[in-house]
CSV table of C-alpha atoms in Angstrom, one decimal:
chain,number,residue,atom,x,y,z
A,1075,UNK,CA,8.1,-16.4,-14.3
A,1076,UNK,CA,7.9,-19.6,-12.2
A,1077,UNK,CA,4.7,-21.5,-12.9
A,1078,UNK,CA,5.2,-23.8,-9.9
A,1079,UNK,CA,5.8,-20.8,-7.6
A,1080,UNK,CA,2.7,-19.1,-8.8
A,1081,UNK,CA,0.5,-22.2,-8.5
A,1082,UNK,CA,1.7,-22.8,-4.9
A,1083,UNK,CA,0.9,-19.3,-3.8
A,1084,UNK,CA,-2.5,-19.4,-5.6
A,1085,UNK,CA,-3.3,-22.6,-3.6
A,1086,UNK,CA,-2.2,-21.1,-0.3
A,1087,UNK,CA,-4.4,-18.0,-0.8
A,1088,UNK,CA,-7.4,-20.1,-1.9
A,1089,UNK,CA,-7.0,-22.3,1.2
A,1090,UNK,CA,-7.0,-19.1,3.3
A,1091,UNK,CA,-10.2,-17.8,1.8
A,1092,UNK,CA,-13.3,-18.6,3.9
A,1093,UNK,CA,-16.5,-19.8,2.4
A,1094,UNK,CA,-18.7,-17.2,4.0
A,1095,UNK,CA,-18.5,-13.9,6.0
A,1096,UNK,CA,-16.4,-13.9,9.1
A,1097,UNK,CA,-16.4,-11.8,12.2
A,1098,UNK,CA,-13.9,-8.9,12.6
A,1099,UNK,CA,-11.9,-11.0,15.1
A,1100,UNK,CA,-11.7,-14.0,12.7
A,1101,UNK,CA,-10.7,-11.8,9.8
A,1102,UNK,CA,-7.9,-10.2,11.8
A,1103,UNK,CA,-6.6,-13.5,13.1
A,1104,UNK,CA,-6.7,-15.1,9.7
A,1105,UNK,CA,-4.7,-12.3,8.2
A,1106,UNK,CA,-2.1,-12.5,10.9
A,1107,UNK,CA,-1.7,-16.2,10.3
A,1108,UNK,CA,-1.4,-15.7,6.5
A,1109,UNK,CA,1.2,-12.9,6.9
A,1110,UNK,CA,3.2,-15.0,9.3
A,1111,UNK,CA,4.4,-17.0,6.2
A,1112,UNK,CA,6.2,-14.0,4.8
A,1113,UNK,CA,9.9,-13.5,4.9
A,1114,UNK,CA,11.4,-10.6,6.9
A,1115,UNK,CA,15.0,-9.9,6.1
A,1116,UNK,CA,17.3,-9.9,9.2
A,1117,UNK,CA,19.4,-6.9,8.1
A,1118,UNK,CA,17.2,-4.3,9.7
A,1119,UNK,CA,16.7,-2.8,13.1
A,1120,UNK,CA,13.1,-2.2,14.4
A,1121,UNK,CA,11.6,-0.4,17.3
A,1122,UNK,CA,8.3,1.0,18.3
A,1123,UNK,CA,7.8,4.8,18.3
A,1124,UNK,CA,5.1,7.2,17.7
A,1125,UNK,CA,4.3,9.5,14.8
A,1126,UNK,CA,1.6,12.1,15.1
A,1127,UNK,CA,-1.2,10.6,17.2
A,1128,UNK,CA,-0.4,7.0,16.5
A,1129,UNK,CA,2.1,4.2,17.2
A,1130,UNK,CA,4.5,3.5,14.4
A,1131,UNK,CA,7.2,0.9,13.7
A,1132,UNK,CA,10.5,2.4,12.8
A,1133,UNK,CA,12.5,0.1,10.5
A,1134,UNK,CA,16.1,1.1,9.7
A,1135,UNK,CA,18.9,-0.6,7.7
A,1136,UNK,CA,21.4,-2.3,10.0
A,1137,UNK,CA,24.2,-0.6,8.1
A,1138,UNK,CA,24.9,2.1,5.5
A,1139,UNK,CA,21.7,4.1,5.9
A,1140,UNK,CA,20.9,6.8,3.3
A,1141,UNK,CA,19.1,10.0,3.8
A,1142,UNK,CA,15.4,9.5,3.1
A,1143,UNK,CA,12.2,8.3,4.7
A,1144,UNK,CA,9.5,5.9,3.6
A,1145,UNK,CA,6.2,6.6,5.2
A,1146,UNK,CA,4.5,3.2,5.0
A,1147,UNK,CA,0.8,2.4,5.1
A,1148,UNK,CA,-0.1,-1.2,5.7
A,1149,UNK,CA,-2.9,-3.1,3.9
A,1150,UNK,CA,-6.0,-4.9,5.3
A,1151,UNK,CA,-9.1,-3.4,3.9
A,1152,UNK,CA,-9.1,-0.7,6.6
A,1153,UNK,CA,-10.3,-3.4,9.0
A,1154,UNK,CA,-7.3,-5.6,9.7
A,1155,UNK,CA,-3.5,-5.5,9.4
A,1156,UNK,CA,-0.8,-3.7,11.3
A,1157,UNK,CA,2.8,-2.6,10.9
A,1158,UNK,CA,3.7,-6.1,11.9
A,1159,UNK,CA,1.7,-7.9,9.2
A,1160,UNK,CA,3.4,-5.6,6.6
A,1161,UNK,CA,6.9,-6.0,8.0
A,1162,UNK,CA,8.0,-8.2,5.1
A,1163,UNK,CA,7.2,-5.5,2.6
A,1164,UNK,CA,8.5,-2.7,4.7
A,1165,UNK,CA,11.8,-4.4,5.7
A,1166,UNK,CA,12.5,-5.6,2.2
A,1167,UNK,CA,12.1,-2.0,0.9
A,1168,UNK,CA,14.4,-0.8,3.7
A,1169,UNK,CA,17.1,-3.3,2.8
A,1170,UNK,CA,16.9,-2.5,-0.9
A,1171,UNK,CA,16.9,1.3,-0.6
A,1172,UNK,CA,18.7,1.8,2.7
A,1173,UNK,CA,16.1,4.4,3.6
A,1174,UNK,CA,14.5,4.3,7.0
A,1175,UNK,CA,10.7,3.6,7.1
A,1176,UNK,CA,8.0,4.5,9.5
A,1177,UNK,CA,5.0,2.1,9.3
A,1178,UNK,CA,1.9,3.7,10.8
A,1179,UNK,CA,-0.5,1.9,13.0
A,1180,UNK,CA,-3.6,3.8,11.9
A,1181,UNK,CA,-7.0,3.3,13.4
A,1182,UNK,CA,-9.2,0.5,11.9
A,1183,UNK,CA,-12.9,0.0,11.1
A,1184,UNK,CA,-15.4,-0.9,12.2
A,1185,UNK,CA,-14.3,0.7,15.5
A,1186,UNK,CA,-13.0,3.7,13.6
A,1187,UNK,CA,-14.5,4.1,10.1
A,1188,UNK,CA,-13.8,6.6,7.4
A,1189,UNK,CA,-12.1,9.1,7.6
A,1190,UNK,CA,-10.1,7.9,10.7
A,1191,UNK,CA,-7.4,6.2,8.7
A,1192,UNK,CA,-6.7,9.2,6.6
A,1193,UNK,CA,-6.7,11.5,9.6
A,1194,UNK,CA,-4.0,9.3,11.2
A,1195,UNK,CA,-1.8,9.0,8.1
A,1196,UNK,CA,-2.0,12.7,7.5
A,1197,UNK,CA,-1.1,13.3,11.1
A,1198,UNK,CA,1.9,11.1,10.7
A,1199,UNK,CA,3.1,13.0,7.6
A,1200,UNK,CA,2.5,16.3,9.4
A,1201,UNK,CA,4.7,15.1,12.3
A,1202,UNK,CA,7.5,14.1,9.9
A,1203,UNK,CA,7.4,17.6,8.4
A,1204,UNK,CA,7.3,19.2,11.9
A,1205,UNK,CA,10.4,17.2,12.9
A,1206,UNK,CA,12.4,18.9,10.2
A,1207,UNK,CA,12.1,16.2,7.5
A,1208,UNK,CA,12.0,17.8,4.0
A,1209,UNK,CA,9.2,16.6,1.8
A,1210,UNK,CA,11.7,15.9,-1.0
A,1211,UNK,CA,13.2,13.2,1.2
A,1212,UNK,CA,9.8,11.5,2.0
A,1213,UNK,CA,7.9,8.9,-0.1
A,1214,UNK,CA,4.5,7.5,0.6
A,1215,UNK,CA,4.4,3.7,0.1
A,1216,UNK,CA,1.6,1.3,0.9
A,1217,UNK,CA,-0.2,-1.9,-0.1
A,1218,UNK,CA,-3.8,-2.7,-0.8
A,1219,UNK,CA,-5.9,-0.3,1.4
A,1220,UNK,CA,-2.6,1.3,2.4
A,1221,UNK,CA,-1.9,1.7,-1.3
A,1222,UNK,CA,-5.1,3.6,-1.5
A,1223,UNK,CA,-4.0,5.7,1.5
A,1224,UNK,CA,-0.9,6.8,-0.4
A,1225,UNK,CA,-3.2,8.6,-2.8
A,1226,UNK,CA,-5.9,9.8,-0.4
A,1227,UNK,CA,-3.3,11.1,2.2
A,1228,UNK,CA,-1.7,13.0,-0.6
A,1229,UNK,CA,-5.1,14.5,-1.5
A,1230,UNK,CA,-5.6,15.4,2.2
A,1231,UNK,CA,-2.2,16.9,2.5
A,1232,UNK,CA,-2.7,19.1,-0.6
A,1233,UNK,CA,-6.1,20.2,0.7
A,1234,UNK,CA,-4.4,21.1,4.0
A,1235,UNK,CA,-1.8,23.2,2.2
A,1236,UNK,CA,1.1,20.9,3.0
A,1237,UNK,CA,3.9,20.3,0.6
A,1238,UNK,CA,3.7,16.9,-1.1
A,1239,UNK,CA,6.2,14.1,-0.8
A,1240,UNK,CA,8.8,13.2,-3.4
A,1241,UNK,CA,7.1,10.1,-4.7
A,1242,UNK,CA,4.3,7.5,-4.2
A,1243,UNK,CA,4.6,3.7,-4.5
A,1244,UNK,CA,1.4,1.7,-4.3
A,1245,UNK,CA,1.2,-2.1,-4.3
A,1246,UNK,CA,-2.2,-3.3,-5.5
A,1247,UNK,CA,-3.9,-0.2,-4.2
A,1248,UNK,CA,-7.6,-0.1,-3.3
A,1249,UNK,CA,-8.8,3.0,-5.0
A,1250,UNK,CA,-12.5,2.6,-5.7
A,1251,UNK,CA,-15.0,1.9,-2.9
A,1252,UNK,CA,-17.8,1.9,-5.5
A,1253,UNK,CA,-16.3,-1.3,-6.9
A,1254,UNK,CA,-17.1,-0.2,-10.4
A,1255,UNK,CA,-14.0,-1.5,-12.2
A,1256,UNK,CA,-14.5,-4.1,-15.0
A,1257,UNK,CA,-11.9,-6.3,-13.3
A,1258,UNK,CA,-14.3,-6.8,-10.4
A,1259,UNK,CA,-16.2,-9.1,-12.8
A,1260,UNK,CA,-13.6,-10.2,-15.3
A,1261,UNK,CA,-11.2,-11.4,-12.6
A,1262,UNK,CA,-13.9,-13.0,-10.3
A,1263,UNK,CA,-12.8,-16.6,-9.8
A,1264,UNK,CA,-9.3,-15.8,-11.1
A,1265,UNK,CA,-8.6,-13.8,-7.9
A,1266,UNK,CA,-7.6,-16.4,-5.3
A,1267,UNK,CA,-8.0,-14.0,-2.4
A,1268,UNK,CA,-11.1,-11.9,-2.8
A,1269,UNK,CA,-14.7,-12.2,-3.9
A,1270,UNK,CA,-17.1,-9.3,-4.4
A,1271,UNK,CA,-18.9,-10.3,-1.2
A,1272,UNK,CA,-15.8,-10.3,0.9
A,1273,UNK,CA,-14.7,-6.9,-0.4
A,1274,UNK,CA,-18.2,-5.4,0.2
A,1275,UNK,CA,-18.3,-7.0,3.7
A,1276,UNK,CA,-15.2,-5.2,4.9
A,1277,UNK,CA,-15.9,-2.1,2.7
A,1278,UNK,CA,-19.2,-1.5,4.5
A,1279,UNK,CA,-17.4,-1.5,7.8
A,1280,UNK,CA,-15.1,1.3,6.6
A,1281,UNK,CA,-17.8,3.3,4.8
A,1282,UNK,CA,-20.2,3.2,7.8
A,1283,UNK,CA,-22.9,4.7,5.6
A,1284,UNK,CA,-20.8,7.3,3.8
A,1285,UNK,CA,-21.4,7.7,0.1
A,1286,UNK,CA,-18.4,6.1,-1.7
A,1287,UNK,CA,-18.7,8.5,-4.6
A,1288,UNK,CA,-16.2,11.0,-3.3
A,1289,UNK,CA,-12.4,11.5,-4.0
A,1290,UNK,CA,-11.2,10.3,-0.6
A,1291,UNK,CA,-13.1,7.0,-1.1
A,1292,UNK,CA,-12.9,6.4,-4.8
A,1293,UNK,CA,-9.9,8.4,-6.2
A,1294,UNK,CA,-9.5,6.1,-9.2
A,1295,UNK,CA,-12.5,7.8,-10.8
A,1296,UNK,CA,-13.0,11.0,-8.9
A,1297,UNK,CA,-9.7,12.5,-7.6
A,1298,UNK,CA,-8.1,15.6,-9.1
A,1299,UNK,CA,-4.4,14.5,-9.2
A,1300,UNK,CA,-3.0,17.9,-10.3
A,1301,UNK,CA,0.4,18.6,-8.8
A,1302,UNK,CA,0.9,15.0,-7.5
A,1303,UNK,CA,4.4,13.6,-7.2
A,1304,UNK,CA,5.7,10.9,-9.5
A,1305,UNK,CA,4.0,7.6,-8.8
A,1306,UNK,CA,4.6,3.9,-9.3
A,1307,UNK,CA,1.6,1.6,-9.3
A,1308,UNK,CA,2.2,-2.1,-9.2
A,1309,UNK,CA,-0.5,-4.8,-9.5
A,1310,UNK,CA,-1.1,-8.3,-10.8
A,1311,UNK,CA,-3.4,-9.5,-13.5
A,1312,UNK,CA,-5.1,-12.1,-11.1
A,1313,UNK,CA,-6.8,-9.5,-8.9
A,1314,UNK,CA,-10.3,-8.1,-8.9
A,1315,UNK,CA,-9.2,-4.6,-8.1
A,1316,UNK,CA,-6.7,-4.5,-11.0
A,1317,UNK,CA,-8.7,-1.7,-12.7
A,1318,UNK,CA,-8.3,0.5,-9.6
A,1319,UNK,CA,-4.6,0.9,-10.7
A,1320,UNK,CA,-5.3,1.2,-14.4
A,1321,UNK,CA,-7.9,3.9,-14.0
A,1322,UNK,CA,-5.8,5.9,-11.6
A,1323,UNK,CA,-2.9,5.8,-13.9
A,1324,UNK,CA,-5.1,7.2,-16.7
A,1325,UNK,CA,-6.2,10.0,-14.4
A,1326,UNK,CA,-2.6,10.7,-13.4
A,1327,UNK,CA,-1.5,10.9,-17.1
A,1328,UNK,CA,-4.4,13.2,-17.9
A,1329,UNK,CA,-3.4,15.5,-15.0
A,1330,UNK,CA,0.2,15.7,-16.2
A,1331,UNK,CA,1.6,13.5,-13.5
A,1332,UNK,CA,4.6,11.2,-14.1
A,1333,UNK,CA,3.2,7.7,-13.5
A,1334,UNK,CA,4.5,4.1,-14.1
A,1335,UNK,CA,1.9,1.4,-14.3
A,1336,UNK,CA,3.7,-1.8,-13.6
A,1337,UNK,CA,1.5,-4.9,-14.2
A,1338,UNK,CA,2.8,-8.4,-13.6
A,1339,UNK,CA,1.0,-11.4,-15.3
A,1340,UNK,CA,-0.7,-14.2,-13.4
A,1341,UNK,CA,0.1,-13.0,-9.9
A,1342,UNK,CA,-2.3,-12.2,-7.1
A,1343,UNK,CA,-3.1,-9.1,-4.9
A,1344,UNK,CA,0.0,-7.7,-3.2
A,1345,UNK,CA,2.2,-10.5,-4.7
A,1346,UNK,CA,5.2,-8.5,-3.6
A,1347,UNK,CA,4.7,-9.9,-0.1
A,1348,UNK,CA,6.0,-13.3,-1.3
A,1349,UNK,CA,9.7,-12.4,-1.4
A,1350,UNK,CA,11.9,-15.5,-1.4
A,1351,UNK,CA,8.9,-17.6,-2.6
A,1352,UNK,CA,8.0,-15.9,-5.9
A,1353,UNK,CA,10.6,-14.6,-8.3
A,1354,UNK,CA,8.2,-11.9,-9.5
A,1355,UNK,CA,7.9,-10.5,-5.9
A,1356,UNK,CA,11.6,-9.9,-5.6
A,1357,UNK,CA,11.8,-8.4,-9.1
A,1358,UNK,CA,8.9,-6.0,-8.4
A,1359,UNK,CA,10.4,-4.9,-5.1
A,1360,UNK,CA,13.7,-4.3,-6.9
A,1361,UNK,CA,11.9,-2.1,-9.4
A,1362,UNK,CA,10.1,-0.2,-6.6
A,1363,UNK,CA,13.4,0.3,-4.7
A,1364,UNK,CA,15.0,1.6,-7.9
A,1365,UNK,CA,12.2,4.1,-8.4
A,1366,UNK,CA,12.4,5.3,-4.8
A,1367,UNK,CA,16.1,5.7,-5.1
A,1368,UNK,CA,15.8,7.8,-8.2
A,1369,UNK,CA,13.1,10.1,-6.9
A,1370,UNK,CA,14.3,10.6,-3.4
A,1371,UNK,CA,17.9,11.0,-4.3
A,1372,UNK,CA,17.1,13.4,-7.2
A,1373,UNK,CA,14.7,15.6,-5.2
A,1374,UNK,CA,16.8,15.5,-2.0
A,1375,UNK,CA,20.0,16.6,-3.5
A,1376,UNK,CA,18.4,19.4,-5.4
A,1377,UNK,CA,17.5,21.3,-2.2
């Protein structure tokens, strides 16, 4: 681990964190500015397309593509973010795996609260299947709120009678809208990005009055994960929602699901974004790419 690298990123995130609540427009602009610091590898081709009912960014390796598709769900608390702000993560996974990726521009709150995001990501998955893509060649990948969508979209797909994807990878997933995890308190102040107030501010926009005590909003404590595909959950010890990952991993194990809980010390929420700036980010993405290569190649070649 690099102490200097971690300290620099901690300072950057604390500088970006506002003192009080911001408007939706300010939140979105601030996040775009933060993510503009991230490195996007040049060895990819990108173009805008559509998937289901929504716009999507198609990201493909410039050379030597492999059979397989990453369905990517960006982060942003269901209120901000886009395929463009997640491009560093998406493109870095594409270059490492040589799979193509579709990054879905799902609808955001407060204009489109729960369950709009899940409806859009499920529609995108349905469209991939309708196009002839086999579920064994598809993986759900996402960060933060998008990491949560990897789980809730899988729940929605199972409820709809759809076959499930080959694998799930979630970076610092948000999996509990009740905010009941112990890390919400034990990591307060340690987390350079979030406060309870900031999480509840954007969370209320997505909830729009819905009870968070339901599987599609708090899968870490309420979801039945029976039949789920293998999953990799990555998180850092310096984040308030760390226990979202630890509790979901426990539920997955109890349901007989293959799960890897990959916790990196002294790094913040979605630290994987900081490729080229943080050694742990590149190492974590290498592990994620290895996991995807194993799961998609194994399932794909069986059929």
